[in-house]
PDB file of N, CA, C and O in Angstrom:
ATOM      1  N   UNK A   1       0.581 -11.644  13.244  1.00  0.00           N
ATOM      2  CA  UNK A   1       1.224 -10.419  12.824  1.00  0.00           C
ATOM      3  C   UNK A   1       1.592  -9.604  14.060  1.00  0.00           C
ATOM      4  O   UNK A   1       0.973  -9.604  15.124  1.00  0.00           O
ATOM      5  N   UNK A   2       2.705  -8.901  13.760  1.00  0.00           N
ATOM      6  CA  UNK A   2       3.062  -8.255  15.030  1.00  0.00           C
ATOM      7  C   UNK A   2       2.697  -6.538  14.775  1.00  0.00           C
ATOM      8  O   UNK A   2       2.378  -6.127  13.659  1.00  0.00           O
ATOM      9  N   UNK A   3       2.772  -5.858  15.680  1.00  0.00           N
ATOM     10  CA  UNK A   3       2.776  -4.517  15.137  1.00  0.00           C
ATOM     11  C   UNK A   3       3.362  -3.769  14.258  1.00  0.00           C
ATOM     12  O   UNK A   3       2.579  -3.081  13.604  1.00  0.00           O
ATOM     13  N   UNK A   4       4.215  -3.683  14.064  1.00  0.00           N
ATOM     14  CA  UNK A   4       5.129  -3.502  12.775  1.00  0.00           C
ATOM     15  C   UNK A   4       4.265  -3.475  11.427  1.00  0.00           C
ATOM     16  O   UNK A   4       3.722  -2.619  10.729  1.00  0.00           O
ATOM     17  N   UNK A   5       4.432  -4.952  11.429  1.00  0.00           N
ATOM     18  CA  UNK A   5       3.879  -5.751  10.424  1.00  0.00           C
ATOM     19  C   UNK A   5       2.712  -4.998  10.083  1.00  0.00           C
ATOM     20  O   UNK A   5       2.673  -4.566   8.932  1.00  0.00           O
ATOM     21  N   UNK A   6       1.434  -4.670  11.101  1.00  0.00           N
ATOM     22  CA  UNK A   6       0.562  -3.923  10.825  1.00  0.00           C
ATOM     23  C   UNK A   6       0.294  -2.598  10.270  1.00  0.00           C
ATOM     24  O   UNK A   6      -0.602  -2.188   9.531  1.00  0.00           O
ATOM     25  N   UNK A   7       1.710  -1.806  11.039  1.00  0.00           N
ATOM     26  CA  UNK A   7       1.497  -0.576  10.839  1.00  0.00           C
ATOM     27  C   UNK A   7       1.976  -0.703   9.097  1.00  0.00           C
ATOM     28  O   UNK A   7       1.621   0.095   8.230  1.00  0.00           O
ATOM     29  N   UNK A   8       2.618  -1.586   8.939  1.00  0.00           N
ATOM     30  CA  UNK A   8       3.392  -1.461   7.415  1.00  0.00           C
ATOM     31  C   UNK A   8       1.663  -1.746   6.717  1.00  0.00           C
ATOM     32  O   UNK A   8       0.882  -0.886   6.312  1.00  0.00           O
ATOM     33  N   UNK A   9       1.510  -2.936   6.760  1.00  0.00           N
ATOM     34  CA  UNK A   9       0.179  -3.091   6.243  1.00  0.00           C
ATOM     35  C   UNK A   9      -0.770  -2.302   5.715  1.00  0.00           C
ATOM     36  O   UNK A   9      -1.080  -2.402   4.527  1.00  0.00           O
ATOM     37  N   UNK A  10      -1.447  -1.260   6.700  1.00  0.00           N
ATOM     38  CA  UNK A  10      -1.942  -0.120   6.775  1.00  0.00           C
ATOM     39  C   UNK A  10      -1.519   0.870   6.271  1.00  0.00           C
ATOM     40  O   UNK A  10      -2.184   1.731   5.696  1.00  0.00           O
ATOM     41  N   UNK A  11      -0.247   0.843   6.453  1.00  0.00           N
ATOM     42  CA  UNK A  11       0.434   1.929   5.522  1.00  0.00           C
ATOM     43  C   UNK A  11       0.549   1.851   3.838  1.00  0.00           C
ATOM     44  O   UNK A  11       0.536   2.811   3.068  1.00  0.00           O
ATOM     45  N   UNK A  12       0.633   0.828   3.596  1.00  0.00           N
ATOM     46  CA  UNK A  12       0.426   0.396   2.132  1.00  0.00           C
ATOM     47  C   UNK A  12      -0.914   0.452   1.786  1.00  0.00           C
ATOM     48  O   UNK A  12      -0.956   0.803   0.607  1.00  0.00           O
ATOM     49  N   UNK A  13      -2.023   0.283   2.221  1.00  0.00           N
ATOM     50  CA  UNK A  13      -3.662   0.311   2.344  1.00  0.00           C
ATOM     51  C   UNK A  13      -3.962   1.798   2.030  1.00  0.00           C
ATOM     52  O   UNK A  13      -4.786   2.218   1.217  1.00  0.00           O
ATOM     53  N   UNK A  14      -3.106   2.538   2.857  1.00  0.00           N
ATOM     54  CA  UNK A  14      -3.504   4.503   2.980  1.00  0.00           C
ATOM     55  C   UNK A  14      -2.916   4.723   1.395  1.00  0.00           C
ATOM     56  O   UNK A  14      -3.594   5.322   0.560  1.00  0.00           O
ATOM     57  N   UNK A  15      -1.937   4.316   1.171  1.00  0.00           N
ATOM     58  CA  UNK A  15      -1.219   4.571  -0.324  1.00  0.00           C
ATOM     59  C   UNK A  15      -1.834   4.141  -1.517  1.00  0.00           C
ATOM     60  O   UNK A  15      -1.192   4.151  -2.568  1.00  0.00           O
ATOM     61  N   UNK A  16      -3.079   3.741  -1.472  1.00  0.00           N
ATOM     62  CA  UNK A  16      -3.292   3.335  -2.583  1.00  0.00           C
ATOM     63  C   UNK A  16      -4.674   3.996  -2.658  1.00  0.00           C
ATOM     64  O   UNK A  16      -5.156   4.313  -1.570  1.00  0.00           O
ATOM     65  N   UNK A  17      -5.475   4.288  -3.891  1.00  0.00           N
ATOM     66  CA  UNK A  17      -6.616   4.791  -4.042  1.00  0.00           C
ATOM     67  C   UNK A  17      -7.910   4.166  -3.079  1.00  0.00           C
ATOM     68  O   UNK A  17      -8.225   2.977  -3.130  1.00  0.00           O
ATOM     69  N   UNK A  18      -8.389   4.861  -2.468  1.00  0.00           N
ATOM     70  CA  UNK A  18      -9.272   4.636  -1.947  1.00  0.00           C
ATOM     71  C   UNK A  18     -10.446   3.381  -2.974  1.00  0.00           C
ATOM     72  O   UNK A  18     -10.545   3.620  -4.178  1.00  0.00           O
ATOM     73  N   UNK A  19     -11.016   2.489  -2.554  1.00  0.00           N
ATOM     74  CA  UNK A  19     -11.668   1.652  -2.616  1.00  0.00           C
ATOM     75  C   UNK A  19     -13.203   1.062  -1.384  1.00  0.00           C
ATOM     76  O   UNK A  19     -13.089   0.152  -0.564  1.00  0.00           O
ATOM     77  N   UNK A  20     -14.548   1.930  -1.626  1.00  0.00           N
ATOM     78  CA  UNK A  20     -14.748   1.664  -0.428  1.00  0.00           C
ATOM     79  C   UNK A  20     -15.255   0.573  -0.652  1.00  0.00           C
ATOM     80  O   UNK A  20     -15.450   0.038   0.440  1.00  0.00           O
ATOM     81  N   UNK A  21     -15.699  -0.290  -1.749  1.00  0.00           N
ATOM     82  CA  UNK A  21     -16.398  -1.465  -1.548  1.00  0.00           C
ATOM     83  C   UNK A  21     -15.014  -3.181  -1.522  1.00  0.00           C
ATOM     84  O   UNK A  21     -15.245  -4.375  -1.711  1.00  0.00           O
ATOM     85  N   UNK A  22     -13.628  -2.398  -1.184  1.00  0.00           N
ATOM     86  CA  UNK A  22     -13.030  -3.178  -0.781  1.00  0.00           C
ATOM     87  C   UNK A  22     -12.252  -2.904   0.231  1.00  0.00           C
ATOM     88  O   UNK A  22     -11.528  -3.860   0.507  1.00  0.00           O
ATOM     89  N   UNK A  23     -12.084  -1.852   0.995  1.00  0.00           N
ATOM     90  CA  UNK A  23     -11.181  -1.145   1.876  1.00  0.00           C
ATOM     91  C   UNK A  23     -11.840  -2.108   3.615  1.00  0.00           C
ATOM     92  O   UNK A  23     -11.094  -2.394   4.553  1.00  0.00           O
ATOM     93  N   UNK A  24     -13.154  -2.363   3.564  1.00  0.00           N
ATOM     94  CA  UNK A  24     -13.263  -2.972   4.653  1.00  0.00           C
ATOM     95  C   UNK A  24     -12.368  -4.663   5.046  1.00  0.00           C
ATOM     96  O   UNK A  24     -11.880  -4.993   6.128  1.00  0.00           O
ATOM     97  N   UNK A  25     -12.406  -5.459   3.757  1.00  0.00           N
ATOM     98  CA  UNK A  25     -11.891  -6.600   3.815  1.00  0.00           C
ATOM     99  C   UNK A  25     -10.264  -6.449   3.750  1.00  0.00           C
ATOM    100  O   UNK A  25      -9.581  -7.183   4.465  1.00  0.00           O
ATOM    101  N   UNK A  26      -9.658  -5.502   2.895  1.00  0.00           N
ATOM    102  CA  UNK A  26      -8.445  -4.884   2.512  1.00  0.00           C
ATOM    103  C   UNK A  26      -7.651  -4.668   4.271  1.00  0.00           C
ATOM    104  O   UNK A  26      -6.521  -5.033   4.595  1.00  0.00           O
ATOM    105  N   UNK A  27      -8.472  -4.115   4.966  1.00  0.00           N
ATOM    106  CA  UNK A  27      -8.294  -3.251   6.190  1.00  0.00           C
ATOM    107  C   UNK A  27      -8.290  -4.500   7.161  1.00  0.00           C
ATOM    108  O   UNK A  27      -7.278  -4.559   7.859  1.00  0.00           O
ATOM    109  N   UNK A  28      -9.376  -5.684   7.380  1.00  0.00           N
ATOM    110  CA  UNK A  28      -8.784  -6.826   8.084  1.00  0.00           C
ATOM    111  C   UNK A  28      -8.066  -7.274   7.991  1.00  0.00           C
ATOM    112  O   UNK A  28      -7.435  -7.710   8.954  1.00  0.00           O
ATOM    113  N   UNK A  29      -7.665  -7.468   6.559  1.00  0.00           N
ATOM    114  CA  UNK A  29      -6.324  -8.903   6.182  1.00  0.00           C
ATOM    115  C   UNK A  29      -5.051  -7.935   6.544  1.00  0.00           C
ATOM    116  O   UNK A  29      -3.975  -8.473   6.808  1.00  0.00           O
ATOM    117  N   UNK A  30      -5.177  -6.443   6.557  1.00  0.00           N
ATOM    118  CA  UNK A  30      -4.085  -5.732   7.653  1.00  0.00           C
ATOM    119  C   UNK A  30      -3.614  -5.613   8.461  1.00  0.00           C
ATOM    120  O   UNK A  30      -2.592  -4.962   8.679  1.00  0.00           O
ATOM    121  N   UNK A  31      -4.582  -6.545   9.500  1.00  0.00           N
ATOM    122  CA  UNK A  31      -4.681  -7.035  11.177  1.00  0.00           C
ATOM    123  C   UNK A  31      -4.853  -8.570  10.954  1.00  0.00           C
ATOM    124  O   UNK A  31      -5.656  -9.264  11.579  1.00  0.00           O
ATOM    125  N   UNK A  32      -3.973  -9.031   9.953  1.00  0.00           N
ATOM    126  CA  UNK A  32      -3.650 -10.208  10.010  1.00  0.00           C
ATOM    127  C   UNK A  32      -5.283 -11.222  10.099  1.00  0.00           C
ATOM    128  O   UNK A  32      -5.017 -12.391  10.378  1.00  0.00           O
ATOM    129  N   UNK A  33      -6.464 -11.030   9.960  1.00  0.00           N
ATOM    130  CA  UNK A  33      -7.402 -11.758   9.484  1.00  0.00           C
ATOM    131  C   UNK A  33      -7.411 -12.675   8.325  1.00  0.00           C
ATOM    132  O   UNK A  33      -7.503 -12.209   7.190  1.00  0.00           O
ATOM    133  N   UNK A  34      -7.313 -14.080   8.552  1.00  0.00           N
ATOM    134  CA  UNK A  34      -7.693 -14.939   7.513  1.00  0.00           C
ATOM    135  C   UNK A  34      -8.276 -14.988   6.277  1.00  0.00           C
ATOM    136  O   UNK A  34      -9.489 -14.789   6.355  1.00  0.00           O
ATOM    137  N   UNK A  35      -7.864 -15.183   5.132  1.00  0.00           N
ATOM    138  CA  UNK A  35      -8.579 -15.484   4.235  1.00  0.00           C
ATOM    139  C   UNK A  35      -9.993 -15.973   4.004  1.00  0.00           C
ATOM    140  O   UNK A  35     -10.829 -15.537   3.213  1.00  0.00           O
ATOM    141  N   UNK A  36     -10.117 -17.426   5.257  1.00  0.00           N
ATOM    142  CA  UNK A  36     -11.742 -17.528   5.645  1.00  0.00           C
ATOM    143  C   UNK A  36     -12.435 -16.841   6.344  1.00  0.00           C
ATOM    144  O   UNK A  36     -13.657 -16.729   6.245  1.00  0.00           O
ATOM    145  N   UNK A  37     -11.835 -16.389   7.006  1.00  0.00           N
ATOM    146  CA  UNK A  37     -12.652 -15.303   7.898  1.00  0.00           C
ATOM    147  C   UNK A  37     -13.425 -14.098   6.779  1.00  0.00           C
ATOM    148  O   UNK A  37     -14.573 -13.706   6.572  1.00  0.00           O
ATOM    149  N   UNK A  38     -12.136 -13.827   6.271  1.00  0.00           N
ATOM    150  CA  UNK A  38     -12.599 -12.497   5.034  1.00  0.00           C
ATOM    151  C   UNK A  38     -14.262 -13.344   4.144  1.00  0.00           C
ATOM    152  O   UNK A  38     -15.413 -12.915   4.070  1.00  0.00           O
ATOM    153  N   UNK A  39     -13.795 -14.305   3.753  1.00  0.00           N
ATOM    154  CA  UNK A  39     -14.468 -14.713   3.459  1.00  0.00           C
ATOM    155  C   UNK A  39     -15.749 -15.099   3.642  1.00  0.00           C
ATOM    156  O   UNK A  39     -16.557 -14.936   2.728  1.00  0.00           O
ATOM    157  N   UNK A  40     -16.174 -15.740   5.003  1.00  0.00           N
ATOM    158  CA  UNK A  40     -17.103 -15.631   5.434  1.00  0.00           C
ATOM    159  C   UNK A  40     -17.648 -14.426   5.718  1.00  0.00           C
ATOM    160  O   UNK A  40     -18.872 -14.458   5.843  1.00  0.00           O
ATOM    161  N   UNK A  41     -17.093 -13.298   5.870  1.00  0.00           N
ATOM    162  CA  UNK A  41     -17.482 -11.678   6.823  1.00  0.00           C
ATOM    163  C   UNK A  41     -18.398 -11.645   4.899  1.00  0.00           C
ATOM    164  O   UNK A  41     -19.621 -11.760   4.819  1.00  0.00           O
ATOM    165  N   UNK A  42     -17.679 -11.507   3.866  1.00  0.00           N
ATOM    166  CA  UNK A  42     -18.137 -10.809   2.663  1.00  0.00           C
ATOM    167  C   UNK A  42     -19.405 -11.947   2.253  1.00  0.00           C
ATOM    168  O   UNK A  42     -20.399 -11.522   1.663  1.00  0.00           O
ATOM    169  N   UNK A  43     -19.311 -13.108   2.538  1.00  0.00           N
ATOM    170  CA  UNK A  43     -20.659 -14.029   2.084  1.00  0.00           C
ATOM    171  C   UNK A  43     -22.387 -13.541   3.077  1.00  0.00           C
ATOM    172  O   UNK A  43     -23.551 -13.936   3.012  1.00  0.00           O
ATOM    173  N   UNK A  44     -21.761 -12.684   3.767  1.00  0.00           N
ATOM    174  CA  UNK A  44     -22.686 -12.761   5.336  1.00  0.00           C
ATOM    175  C   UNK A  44     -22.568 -13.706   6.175  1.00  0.00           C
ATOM    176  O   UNK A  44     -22.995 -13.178   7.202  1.00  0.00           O
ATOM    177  N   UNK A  45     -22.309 -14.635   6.409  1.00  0.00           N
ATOM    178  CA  UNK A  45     -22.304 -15.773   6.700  1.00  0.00           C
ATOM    179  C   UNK A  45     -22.047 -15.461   8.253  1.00  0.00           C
ATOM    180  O   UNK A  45     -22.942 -15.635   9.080  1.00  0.00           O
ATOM    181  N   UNK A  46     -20.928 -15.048   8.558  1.00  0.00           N
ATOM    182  CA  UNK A  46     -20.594 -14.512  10.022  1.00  0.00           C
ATOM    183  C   UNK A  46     -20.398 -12.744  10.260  1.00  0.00           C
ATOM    184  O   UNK A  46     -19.973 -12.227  11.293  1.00  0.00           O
ATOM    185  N   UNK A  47     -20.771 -12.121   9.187  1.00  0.00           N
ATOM    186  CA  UNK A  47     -21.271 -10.688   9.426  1.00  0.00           C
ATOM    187  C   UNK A  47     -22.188 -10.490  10.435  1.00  0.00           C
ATOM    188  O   UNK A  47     -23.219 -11.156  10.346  1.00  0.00           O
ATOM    189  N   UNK A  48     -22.078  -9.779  11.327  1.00  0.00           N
ATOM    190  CA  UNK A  48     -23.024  -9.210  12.354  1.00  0.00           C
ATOM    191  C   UNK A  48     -23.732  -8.225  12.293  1.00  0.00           C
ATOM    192  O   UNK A  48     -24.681  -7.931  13.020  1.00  0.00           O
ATOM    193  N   UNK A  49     -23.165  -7.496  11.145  1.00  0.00           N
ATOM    194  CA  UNK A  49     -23.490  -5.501  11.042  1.00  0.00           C
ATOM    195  C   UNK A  49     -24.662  -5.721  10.717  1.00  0.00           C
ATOM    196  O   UNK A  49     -24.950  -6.538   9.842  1.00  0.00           O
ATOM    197  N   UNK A  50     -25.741  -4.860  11.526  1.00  0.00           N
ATOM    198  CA  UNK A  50     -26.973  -4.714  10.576  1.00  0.00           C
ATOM    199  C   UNK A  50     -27.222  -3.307  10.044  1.00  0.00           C
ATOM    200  O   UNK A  50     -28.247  -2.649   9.867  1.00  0.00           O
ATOM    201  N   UNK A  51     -25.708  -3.039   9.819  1.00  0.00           N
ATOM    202  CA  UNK A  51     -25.824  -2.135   8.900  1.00  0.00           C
ATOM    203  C   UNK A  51     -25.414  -1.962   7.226  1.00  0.00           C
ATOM    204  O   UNK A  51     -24.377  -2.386   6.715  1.00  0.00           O
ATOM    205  N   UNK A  52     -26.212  -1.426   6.719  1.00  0.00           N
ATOM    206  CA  UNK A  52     -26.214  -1.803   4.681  1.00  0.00           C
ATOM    207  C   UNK A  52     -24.862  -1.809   4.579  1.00  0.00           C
ATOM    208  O   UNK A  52     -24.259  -0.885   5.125  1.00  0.00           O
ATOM    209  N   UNK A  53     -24.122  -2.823   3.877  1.00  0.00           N
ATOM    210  CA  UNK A  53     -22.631  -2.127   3.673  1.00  0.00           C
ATOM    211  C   UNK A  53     -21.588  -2.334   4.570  1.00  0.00           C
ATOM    212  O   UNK A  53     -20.412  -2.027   4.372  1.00  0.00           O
ATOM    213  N   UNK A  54     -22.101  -2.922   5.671  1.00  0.00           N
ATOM    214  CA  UNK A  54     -21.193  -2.414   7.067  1.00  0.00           C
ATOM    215  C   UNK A  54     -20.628  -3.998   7.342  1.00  0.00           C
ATOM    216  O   UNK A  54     -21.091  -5.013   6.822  1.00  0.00           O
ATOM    217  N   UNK A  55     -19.476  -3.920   8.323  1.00  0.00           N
ATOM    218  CA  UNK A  55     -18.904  -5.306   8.447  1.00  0.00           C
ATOM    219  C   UNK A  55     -18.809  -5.266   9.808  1.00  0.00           C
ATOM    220  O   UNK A  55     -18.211  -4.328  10.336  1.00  0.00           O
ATOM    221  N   UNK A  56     -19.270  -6.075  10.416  1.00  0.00           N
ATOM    222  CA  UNK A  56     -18.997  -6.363  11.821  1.00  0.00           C
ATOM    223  C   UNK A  56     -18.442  -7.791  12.091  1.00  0.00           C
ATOM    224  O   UNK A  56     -18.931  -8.859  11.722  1.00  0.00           O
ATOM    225  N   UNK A  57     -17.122  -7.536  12.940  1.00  0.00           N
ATOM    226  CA  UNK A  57     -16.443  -9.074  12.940  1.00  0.00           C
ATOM    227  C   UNK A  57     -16.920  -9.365  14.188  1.00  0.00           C
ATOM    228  O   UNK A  57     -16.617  -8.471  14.978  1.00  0.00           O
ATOM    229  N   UNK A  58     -17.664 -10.424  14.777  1.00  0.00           N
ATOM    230  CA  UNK A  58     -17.575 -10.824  16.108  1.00  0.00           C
ATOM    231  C   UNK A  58     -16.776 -11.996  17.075  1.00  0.00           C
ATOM    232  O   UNK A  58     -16.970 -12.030  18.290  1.00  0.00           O
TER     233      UNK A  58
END
């Protein structure tokens, strides 16, 4: 994805009702993140955050 692309992304993300228990995965696939990636981040699997709730991509 190029910048553009992103800012459009994001911009469609801000327009829509807030969602916080999907706005973190919503908000990667905005920066062009994979489907598996998303995927793995929401299984834990490659989550890093040790915080409740929290997503850390490494």
């Amino acid at each position: 994805m190029n910048v553009v692309e992103n800012e459009e992304a994001v911009s469609r993300l801000a327009a829509e009702p807030f969602d916080a228990n999907e706005f973190p995965w919503e908000f990667l696939a905005a920066f062009g993140n994979n489907e598996t990636t998303i995927k793995r981040l929401r299984s834990g699997q490659s989550n890093a955050s040790d915080v409740t709730g929290g997503v850390r991509r490494t």
